[in-house]
Short mmCIF file of C-alpha atoms in Angstrom, two decimals:
data_model
loop_
_atom_site.label_atom_id
_atom_site.label_comp_id
_atom_site.label_asym_id
_atom_site.label_seq_id
_atom_site.Cartn_x
_atom_site.Cartn_y
_atom_site.Cartn_z
CA MET G 1 -0.28 -0.22 -0.09
CA ASN G 2 1.23 3.28 -0.91
CA SER G 3 1.44 5.80 2.14
CA SER G 4 1.32 9.06 0.49
CA THR G 5 -0.82 11.67 1.25
CA ASN G 6 -1.10 13.27 -2.41
CA LYS G 7 -2.41 10.83 -3.96
CA THR G 8 -5.38 8.56 -3.42
CA VAL G 9 -4.91 5.53 -1.49
CA TYR G 10 -7.38 3.26 -3.30
CA SER G 11 -6.02 -0.18 -1.53
CA VAL G 12 -6.55 1.56 1.88
CA LEU G 13 -9.75 2.89 1.29
CA PHE G 14 -11.51 -0.02 -0.02
CA ALA G 15 -10.02 -2.01 2.87
CA ILE G 16 -11.87 0.26 4.92
CA CYS G 17 -14.57 0.02 3.04
CA MET G 18 -15.18 -3.29 3.72
CA ALA G 19 -14.77 -3.23 7.08
CA HIS G 20 -17.38 -0.29 7.40
CA PHE G 21 -19.43 -2.84 5.39
CA ILE G 22 -18.73 -5.36 8.04
CA ASN G 23 -19.72 -2.83 10.68
CA ASP G 24 -22.69 -1.51 9.52
CA PHE G 25 -24.16 -5.28 8.31
CA LEU G 26 -23.74 -6.52 12.48
CA GLN G 27 -25.51 -3.10 13.26
CA ILE G 28 -28.80 -3.91 11.13
CA ILE G 29 -29.10 -7.13 12.65
CA LEU G 30 -30.76 -5.76 15.60
CA GLN G 31 -33.20 -3.74 13.76
CA ILE G 32 -34.19 -6.35 11.13
CA SER G 33 -34.76 -8.73 14.35
CA PHE G 34 -37.34 -6.34 15.73
CA PRO G 35 -40.14 -8.41 14.39
CA MET G 36 -38.87 -11.33 15.88
CA PHE G 37 -38.22 -9.61 19.33
CA LYS G 38 -41.66 -7.88 19.03
CA GLU G 39 -43.33 -11.18 19.10
CA ASN G 40 -41.77 -13.05 21.22
CA TYR G 41 -41.57 -10.59 23.90
CA ALA G 42 -44.67 -8.57 23.13
CA LEU G 43 -42.87 -5.38 22.78
CA THR G 44 -44.92 -2.24 22.40
CA TYR G 45 -43.89 0.14 19.18
CA PHE G 46 -41.94 2.57 22.06
CA GLN G 47 -40.25 -0.32 23.46
CA ILE G 48 -38.94 -1.03 20.11
CA GLY G 49 -37.93 2.63 19.72
CA VAL G 50 -35.85 2.64 23.04
CA ILE G 51 -33.96 -0.37 21.71
CA THR G 52 -32.86 1.72 18.62
CA LEU G 53 -32.42 4.80 21.03
CA VAL G 54 -29.92 2.80 23.31
CA PHE G 55 -27.95 1.24 20.56
CA GLN G 56 -28.01 4.97 19.10
CA ILE G 57 -27.22 6.70 21.89
CA THR G 58 -24.04 4.54 22.99
CA SER G 59 -22.72 4.27 19.40
CA SER G 60 -23.02 8.30 19.87
CA VAL G 61 -21.95 9.64 23.32
CA LEU G 62 -18.66 8.11 22.67
CA GLN G 63 -17.66 8.87 19.11
CA PRO G 64 -16.68 13.00 19.61
CA LEU G 65 -14.36 11.73 22.57
CA VAL G 66 -12.91 9.14 20.64
CA GLY G 67 -12.26 11.49 18.05
CA ASN G 68 -10.87 14.37 20.12
CA TYR G 69 -8.35 11.72 21.97
CA THR G 70 -7.30 10.25 18.64
CA ASP G 71 -6.42 13.73 17.03
CA LYS G 72 -4.08 14.29 19.92
CA HIS G 73 -3.17 10.69 20.03
CA PRO G 74 -3.67 8.55 17.30
CA LEU G 75 -4.60 4.92 17.80
CA PRO G 76 -4.49 2.72 14.86
CA TYR G 77 -6.01 -0.41 16.45
CA SER G 78 -8.50 1.24 17.82
CA PHE G 79 -11.22 0.37 15.38
CA THR G 80 -10.07 -3.45 15.97
CA ILE G 81 -10.86 -3.05 19.77
CA GLY G 82 -14.21 -1.51 18.47
CA MET G 83 -15.09 -4.45 16.37
CA GLY G 84 -14.49 -6.58 19.34
CA PHE G 85 -17.42 -4.73 21.13
CA SER G 86 -19.56 -5.55 18.43
CA LEU G 87 -18.48 -9.18 18.59
CA LEU G 88 -19.75 -9.65 22.19
CA GLY G 89 -23.11 -7.60 21.08
CA ILE G 90 -23.91 -9.85 18.63
CA LEU G 91 -23.51 -13.04 20.84
CA SER G 92 -24.97 -11.57 23.56
CA LEU G 93 -28.17 -10.88 21.35
CA SER G 94 -28.17 -14.39 20.09
CA TYR G 95 -28.84 -15.25 23.63
CA ALA G 96 -30.53 -12.54 25.10
CA ASN G 97 -33.98 -13.97 26.89
CA ASN G 98 -35.59 -10.70 27.95
CA TYR G 99 -36.42 -7.24 27.27
CA GLN G 100 -33.44 -5.97 29.84
CA TRP G 101 -30.86 -8.16 27.95
CA ILE G 102 -31.51 -6.93 24.26
CA LEU G 103 -30.90 -3.70 25.51
CA ILE G 104 -27.36 -4.70 26.80
CA SER G 105 -26.54 -6.12 23.78
CA ALA G 106 -27.68 -2.93 22.03
CA ALA G 107 -25.31 -1.30 23.96
CA LEU G 108 -22.64 -3.09 23.15
CA ILE G 109 -22.93 -3.14 19.72
CA GLY G 110 -23.22 0.45 20.04
CA ILE G 111 -20.09 1.18 21.65
CA GLY G 112 -18.34 -0.86 19.07
CA SER G 113 -19.63 0.99 16.21
CA SER G 114 -18.77 4.49 18.51
CA ILE G 115 -14.99 3.30 18.31
CA PHE G 116 -15.11 2.41 14.92
CA HIS G 117 -16.39 5.24 13.29
CA PRO G 118 -14.02 7.84 14.01
CA GLU G 119 -10.57 6.64 13.08
CA ALA G 120 -11.84 4.91 10.10
CA SER G 121 -13.29 8.59 8.87
CA LYS G 122 -10.24 9.85 9.85
CA LEU G 123 -8.21 7.55 7.65
CA ALA G 124 -10.33 7.84 4.71
CA TYR G 125 -9.48 11.66 5.17
CA TYR G 126 -5.69 11.28 5.30
CA VAL G 127 -5.79 8.62 1.77
CA ALA G 128 -8.15 10.45 0.17
CA GLY G 129 -5.51 13.12 -1.99
CA GLY G 130 -7.26 15.81 -3.51
CA ARG G 131 -10.68 13.61 -3.49
CA ARG G 132 -11.71 13.92 -0.20
CA GLY G 133 -15.63 13.52 -1.28
CA LEU G 134 -15.24 10.39 -3.21
CA ALA G 135 -13.04 8.81 -0.34
CA GLN G 136 -16.13 9.70 2.24
CA SER G 137 -18.15 8.09 -0.45
CA ILE G 138 -16.28 5.11 -0.71
CA PHE G 139 -16.00 4.80 2.75
CA GLN G 140 -19.77 5.31 3.32
CA ILE G 141 -20.87 3.09 0.83
CA GLY G 142 -18.91 0.32 2.73
CA GLY G 143 -21.46 0.89 5.38
CA ASN G 144 -24.40 1.70 3.47
CA THR G 145 -24.08 -1.61 1.55
CA GLY G 146 -23.93 -3.66 4.59
CA THR G 147 -27.27 -1.94 5.79
CA ALA G 148 -28.93 -2.99 2.45
CA ILE G 149 -27.55 -6.50 1.94
CA GLY G 150 -28.09 -6.90 5.80
CA PRO G 151 -32.03 -7.49 5.62
CA ILE G 152 -32.14 -10.33 3.12
CA ILE G 153 -29.67 -12.28 4.68
CA ILE G 154 -30.46 -11.65 8.38
CA THR G 155 -34.33 -12.57 7.13
CA ALA G 156 -33.43 -15.83 5.58
CA VAL G 157 -30.82 -16.98 8.44
CA VAL G 158 -32.81 -15.49 11.68
CA LEU G 159 -36.26 -14.76 11.04
CA HIS G 160 -36.75 -18.16 9.66
CA ASN G 161 -35.14 -19.72 12.17
CA THR G 162 -34.54 -18.88 15.80
CA GLN G 163 -32.70 -15.91 17.64
CA LYS G 164 -30.13 -18.17 18.49
CA HIS G 165 -28.89 -18.28 14.56
CA ILE G 166 -28.06 -14.57 15.21
CA GLY G 167 -24.64 -16.11 16.74
CA ILE G 168 -23.67 -16.91 13.09
CA PHE G 169 -22.56 -13.49 12.39
CA ALA G 170 -20.12 -13.57 15.32
CA PHE G 171 -17.58 -15.32 12.56
CA VAL G 172 -18.36 -12.06 10.14
CA ALA G 173 -17.51 -9.90 13.39
CA LEU G 174 -14.35 -12.24 13.66
CA ALA G 175 -13.30 -11.53 9.79
CA GLY G 176 -13.70 -7.70 10.59
CA ILE G 177 -11.19 -7.93 13.44
CA ILE G 178 -8.97 -9.60 11.22
CA LEU G 179 -9.04 -7.19 8.64
CA LEU G 180 -8.82 -4.29 10.96
CA TYR G 181 -6.10 -5.83 12.39
CA TYR G 182 -3.89 -5.44 9.08
CA ILE G 183 -5.31 -1.98 8.42
CA GLY G 184 -4.27 -0.90 11.92
CA LYS G 185 -0.87 -2.23 11.05
CA TRP G 186 -0.31 -0.45 7.77
CA TYR G 187 -2.03 2.92 9.28
CA GLN G 188 0.66 2.39 12.31
CA ASN G 189 3.51 2.60 9.47
CA PHE G 190 1.68 5.54 7.94
CA LEU G 191 1.83 7.44 10.67
CA LYS G 192 5.21 7.31 11.32
CA THR G 193 5.98 8.72 8.17
CA HIS G 194 3.69 11.03 8.12
CA ILE G 195 2.99 12.00 11.69
CA LYS G 196 3.51 15.75 11.55
CA GLU G 197 0.80 15.94 8.96
CA VAL G 198 -2.18 13.96 10.75
CA ILE G 199 -0.99 14.81 14.41
CA TYR G 200 -3.27 17.44 16.39
CA ASP G 201 -2.90 21.32 15.55
CA ARG G 202 -3.34 22.92 18.96
CA SER G 203 -2.60 26.06 16.58
CA PHE G 204 -4.99 25.94 14.13
CA HIS G 205 -7.31 28.46 13.21
CA PRO G 206 -10.85 27.32 11.20
CA ILE G 207 -11.17 29.44 7.77
CA VAL G 208 -14.21 31.62 8.35
CA ASP G 209 -14.48 33.98 11.75
CA LYS G 210 -16.17 32.75 14.87
CA GLN G 211 -19.50 33.62 14.12
CA LYS G 212 -19.87 32.01 10.76
CA LEU G 213 -17.88 28.76 12.20
CA ILE G 214 -20.73 28.68 14.74
CA SER G 215 -23.74 29.38 12.89
CA SER G 216 -22.33 26.91 10.11
CA LEU G 217 -22.02 24.08 12.46
CA LEU G 218 -25.23 24.68 14.13
CA ILE G 219 -26.88 24.52 10.49
CA LEU G 220 -25.33 21.59 9.73
CA LEU G 221 -26.25 19.52 12.80
CA VAL G 222 -30.04 20.58 12.02
CA LEU G 223 -29.58 19.26 8.84
CA ILE G 224 -28.56 16.36 9.89
CA PHE G 225 -31.52 16.29 12.62
CA SER G 226 -33.88 16.54 9.90
CA LYS G 227 -32.28 13.75 7.34
CA TYR G 228 -31.57 10.91 10.28
CA PHE G 229 -34.80 11.98 12.21
CA TYR G 230 -36.67 11.49 8.91
CA SER G 231 -34.49 8.10 8.10
CA ALA G 232 -35.25 6.60 11.45
CA SER G 233 -39.01 6.39 10.42
CA ILE G 234 -37.71 4.31 7.39
CA THR G 235 -35.02 1.82 8.91
CA SER G 236 -37.06 1.68 12.20
CA TYR G 237 -40.28 1.29 10.98
CA LEU G 238 -41.01 0.58 7.37
CA HIS G 239 -40.81 -3.37 7.29
CA LEU G 240 -43.56 -2.96 10.38
CA TYR G 241 -45.38 0.00 8.79
CA LEU G 242 -45.95 -1.89 4.95
CA MET G 243 -46.90 -5.34 7.05
CA GLU G 244 -49.51 -3.18 8.98
CA LYS G 245 -50.74 -1.31 5.84
CA PHE G 246 -50.51 -3.61 2.96
CA ASP G 247 -50.56 -6.82 5.00
CA PHE G 248 -47.23 -7.29 3.36
CA SER G 249 -45.48 -10.94 4.46
CA VAL G 250 -42.08 -10.05 6.35
CA ASP G 251 -40.16 -11.40 3.34
CA LYS G 252 -42.07 -8.73 1.08
CA ALA G 253 -41.52 -6.14 3.58
CA GLN G 254 -37.91 -6.72 3.88
CA ALA G 255 -37.53 -6.53 0.23
CA TYR G 256 -38.83 -3.17 0.21
CA LEU G 257 -36.42 -2.00 2.69
CA PHE G 258 -33.37 -3.67 1.04
CA SER G 259 -34.84 -1.38 -2.23
CA TYR G 260 -34.69 1.19 0.14
CA LEU G 261 -31.49 0.81 1.43
CA ALA G 262 -29.87 -0.02 -1.90
CA ALA G 263 -30.98 3.48 -3.01
CA VAL G 264 -29.28 5.01 -0.26
CA ALA G 265 -26.06 3.18 -1.05
CA ILE G 266 -26.02 4.58 -4.50
CA GLY G 267 -26.87 7.94 -3.25
CA VAL G 268 -23.55 7.85 -0.83
CA LEU G 269 -21.39 6.78 -3.77
CA ILE G 270 -22.31 9.58 -5.93
CA GLY G 271 -22.67 12.38 -3.33
CA GLY G 272 -19.21 13.00 -3.15
CA PRO G 273 -17.55 12.95 -6.24
CA ILE G 274 -20.55 15.55 -7.15
CA GLY G 275 -19.39 17.59 -4.11
CA ASP G 276 -15.96 17.59 -5.31
CA LYS G 277 -17.04 18.69 -8.62
CA PHE G 278 -19.89 21.34 -8.06
CA GLY G 279 -19.68 22.10 -4.20
CA ARG G 280 -20.36 20.62 -0.65
CA LYS G 281 -23.00 23.10 -0.35
CA PHE G 282 -24.68 22.76 -3.52
CA VAL G 283 -25.10 18.90 -3.05
CA ILE G 284 -26.46 19.63 0.53
CA TRP G 285 -29.19 21.85 -0.02
CA PHE G 286 -30.34 19.84 -3.33
CA SER G 287 -30.38 16.63 -1.43
CA ILE G 288 -32.12 17.48 1.75
CA LEU G 289 -34.57 19.67 0.32
CA GLY G 290 -34.83 17.77 -3.25
CA VAL G 291 -36.40 14.94 -1.03
CA ALA G 292 -39.41 16.69 0.20
CA PRO G 293 -41.78 16.14 -2.73
CA PHE G 294 -41.31 12.42 -2.50
CA THR G 295 -41.53 12.21 1.22
CA LEU G 296 -44.52 14.01 1.34
CA MET G 297 -46.52 12.07 -1.30
CA LEU G 298 -45.53 8.70 0.27
CA PRO G 299 -47.89 8.12 3.24
CA TYR G 300 -50.21 8.34 0.15
CA ALA G 301 -48.88 6.07 -2.12
CA ASN G 302 -49.92 2.29 -3.24
CA PRO G 303 -47.90 -0.42 -2.53
CA THR G 304 -46.41 -0.01 -6.33
CA TRP G 305 -45.74 3.54 -5.95
CA ALA G 306 -44.63 3.63 -2.47
CA LEU G 307 -41.50 1.20 -3.93
CA VAL G 308 -40.48 3.88 -6.45
CA LEU G 309 -40.78 6.43 -4.03
CA LEU G 310 -38.56 5.07 -1.58
CA ILE G 311 -35.90 4.66 -4.04
CA LEU G 312 -36.11 8.51 -5.05
CA ILE G 313 -35.94 9.31 -1.36
CA GLY G 314 -33.13 6.92 -0.40
CA LEU G 315 -31.21 7.94 -3.33
CA ILE G 316 -31.72 11.77 -3.00
CA LEU G 317 -31.39 12.19 0.57
CA SER G 318 -28.27 9.90 1.31
CA SER G 319 -26.11 11.89 -1.23
CA ALA G 320 -25.87 14.88 1.05
CA PHE G 321 -24.03 13.14 4.40
CA PRO G 322 -20.40 12.70 2.27
CA SER G 323 -20.78 16.06 1.89
CA ILE G 324 -21.80 17.39 5.05
CA ILE G 325 -18.33 15.65 6.80
CA VAL G 326 -16.21 17.10 4.17
CA TYR G 327 -17.61 20.12 4.62
CA GLY G 328 -17.15 19.95 8.21
CA GLN G 329 -13.70 18.92 8.18
CA GLU G 330 -13.20 21.80 5.75
CA LEU G 331 -14.38 24.29 8.25
CA LEU G 332 -11.85 22.96 11.11
CA PRO G 333 -8.88 22.19 9.48
CA GLY G 334 -6.81 19.94 11.99
CA ARG G 335 -10.39 18.41 14.01
CA THR G 336 -10.54 15.62 11.48
CA GLY G 337 -10.99 12.74 14.36
CA VAL G 338 -13.20 15.53 16.34
CA VAL G 339 -15.51 16.47 13.32
CA SER G 340 -16.00 13.30 12.09
CA GLY G 341 -17.12 11.72 15.55
CA PHE G 342 -19.22 14.44 16.61
CA PHE G 343 -21.29 14.62 13.20
CA TYR G 344 -21.20 10.78 12.96
CA GLY G 345 -22.37 10.72 16.72
CA PHE G 346 -24.98 13.13 16.28
CA ALA G 347 -26.30 11.26 13.29
CA PHE G 348 -26.73 8.12 15.49
CA GLY G 349 -27.92 10.07 18.38
CA MET G 350 -30.74 11.62 15.87
CA GLY G 351 -31.51 8.51 14.77
CA GLY G 352 -32.02 6.92 18.16
CA ILE G 353 -33.84 9.68 19.60
CA GLY G 354 -36.11 9.47 16.57
CA ALA G 355 -36.77 5.92 16.67
CA ALA G 356 -38.15 6.28 20.30
CA PHE G 357 -39.84 9.44 19.94
CA LEU G 358 -41.44 8.20 16.45
CA GLY G 359 -42.40 4.91 18.36
CA ASN G 360 -44.44 6.62 21.13
CA LEU G 361 -46.16 8.54 18.39
CA ALA G 362 -46.83 5.22 16.86
CA ASP G 363 -48.68 3.81 19.62
CA GLN G 364 -50.61 6.50 19.92
CA TYR G 365 -51.46 7.69 16.51
CA GLY G 366 -50.60 4.66 14.13
CA LEU G 367 -47.47 4.36 11.65
CA ASN G 368 -49.38 6.14 9.14
CA GLN G 369 -50.48 9.51 10.72
CA VAL G 370 -46.08 9.28 11.96
CA TYR G 371 -45.02 8.94 7.97
CA ILE G 372 -47.51 12.23 7.51
CA TRP G 373 -45.91 13.95 10.23
CA CYS G 374 -42.35 13.51 9.39
CA ALA G 375 -42.72 13.94 5.30
CA PHE G 376 -42.18 17.86 6.14
CA LEU G 377 -38.68 17.33 7.89
CA PRO G 378 -36.96 17.62 4.66
CA LEU G 379 -38.36 21.34 4.27
CA ILE G 380 -35.39 21.91 6.77
CA GLY G 381 -33.09 22.02 4.16
CA LEU G 382 -34.23 25.75 3.48
CA LEU G 383 -31.29 26.35 6.08
CA ALA G 384 -28.32 25.08 3.45
CA ALA G 385 -28.92 28.18 1.72
CA PHE G 386 -27.25 30.29 4.88
CA LEU G 387 -24.19 27.99 4.69
CA PRO G 388 -20.94 30.21 3.60
CA ASN G 389 -18.77 28.76 0.48
CA LEU G 390 -15.63 27.84 1.45
CA ASN G 391 -12.85 27.87 -0.49
CA GLY G 392 -11.76 24.57 -1.91
CA ALA G 393 -15.07 23.20 -1.15
CA LYS G 394 -15.36 22.05 -4.98
CA LYS G 395 -12.02 20.13 -5.37
CA ALA G 396 -10.25 19.98 -1.68
#
């Protein structure tokens, strides 16, 4: 592997992409098992939302702390440790026999994710060369592909068998640990030769004034809120919504969820390079606001149009996140780990809070009404107009 920071190191990017695939594949096991947990333990929608909340909170709170620490003290093997926590979570989930045990398992998987993401995203930034948007897209598509393929495989292996079959995926976690060990070994050698280029710079200066910096970060956080609050309604409840509204089988509902998640993966892949070419702000604005017409139509669609709309929503909405991450990294040069950890953590946190909050609403008013209300969230994307244009944002 070439360790130069002047050109894109694709071998490392694709390796960390594969590790991200494994990490997020393991994460989705929790959510895809919701129908089984709901039936086996007579859970309410709110309790299902709390499972997601526990996972998302544990996967979000630690991320900025991990990112801040590794900016000062790079830990090339930290993401290997994170995968170890995910392995423990999967094994625990396979033997969980009550609601509290499921929550503990969700927390273990969340901790693993919180350790993995900041350093892995930072490594993608370091080996991007001059194509940071593309690098983030390659990194993120691994996770999104794992999330998209997961429902099909997990439904076949787990939902058509027993909860104990979740333990089979411990072997996937072991493969991830081995892969991340070798990535960490390369990363350690990279740090030895580039330590002055990547170490935390205590004298850094943001590229905009303090007022613009604060307002820009707040806008980005609000946009992440709108994106991930809406996304929570899909990833946590779509299969249950379709089974309830259209009397779908589990397999058919999971196929719709797979179509949405596959579109998300494609949107992530194209969003970064478009941001490199036309600017991050353009992609952010178009992605989050442009999806609004389709979210507004979804609650009234028949099964055929629902599938079409879900694909369009996934494709457009997901294209923003690579640009949001890189835009934040460009706002705060020298704080790559903090930005990555904070933004990923905030996104996961919003997803978790959204899942619990929306689950409570669904218990009271029904899932269809929840989707009607959530449809207006993308309109918050209008705030992207107030983001400053950054020098180098088009081709960073």
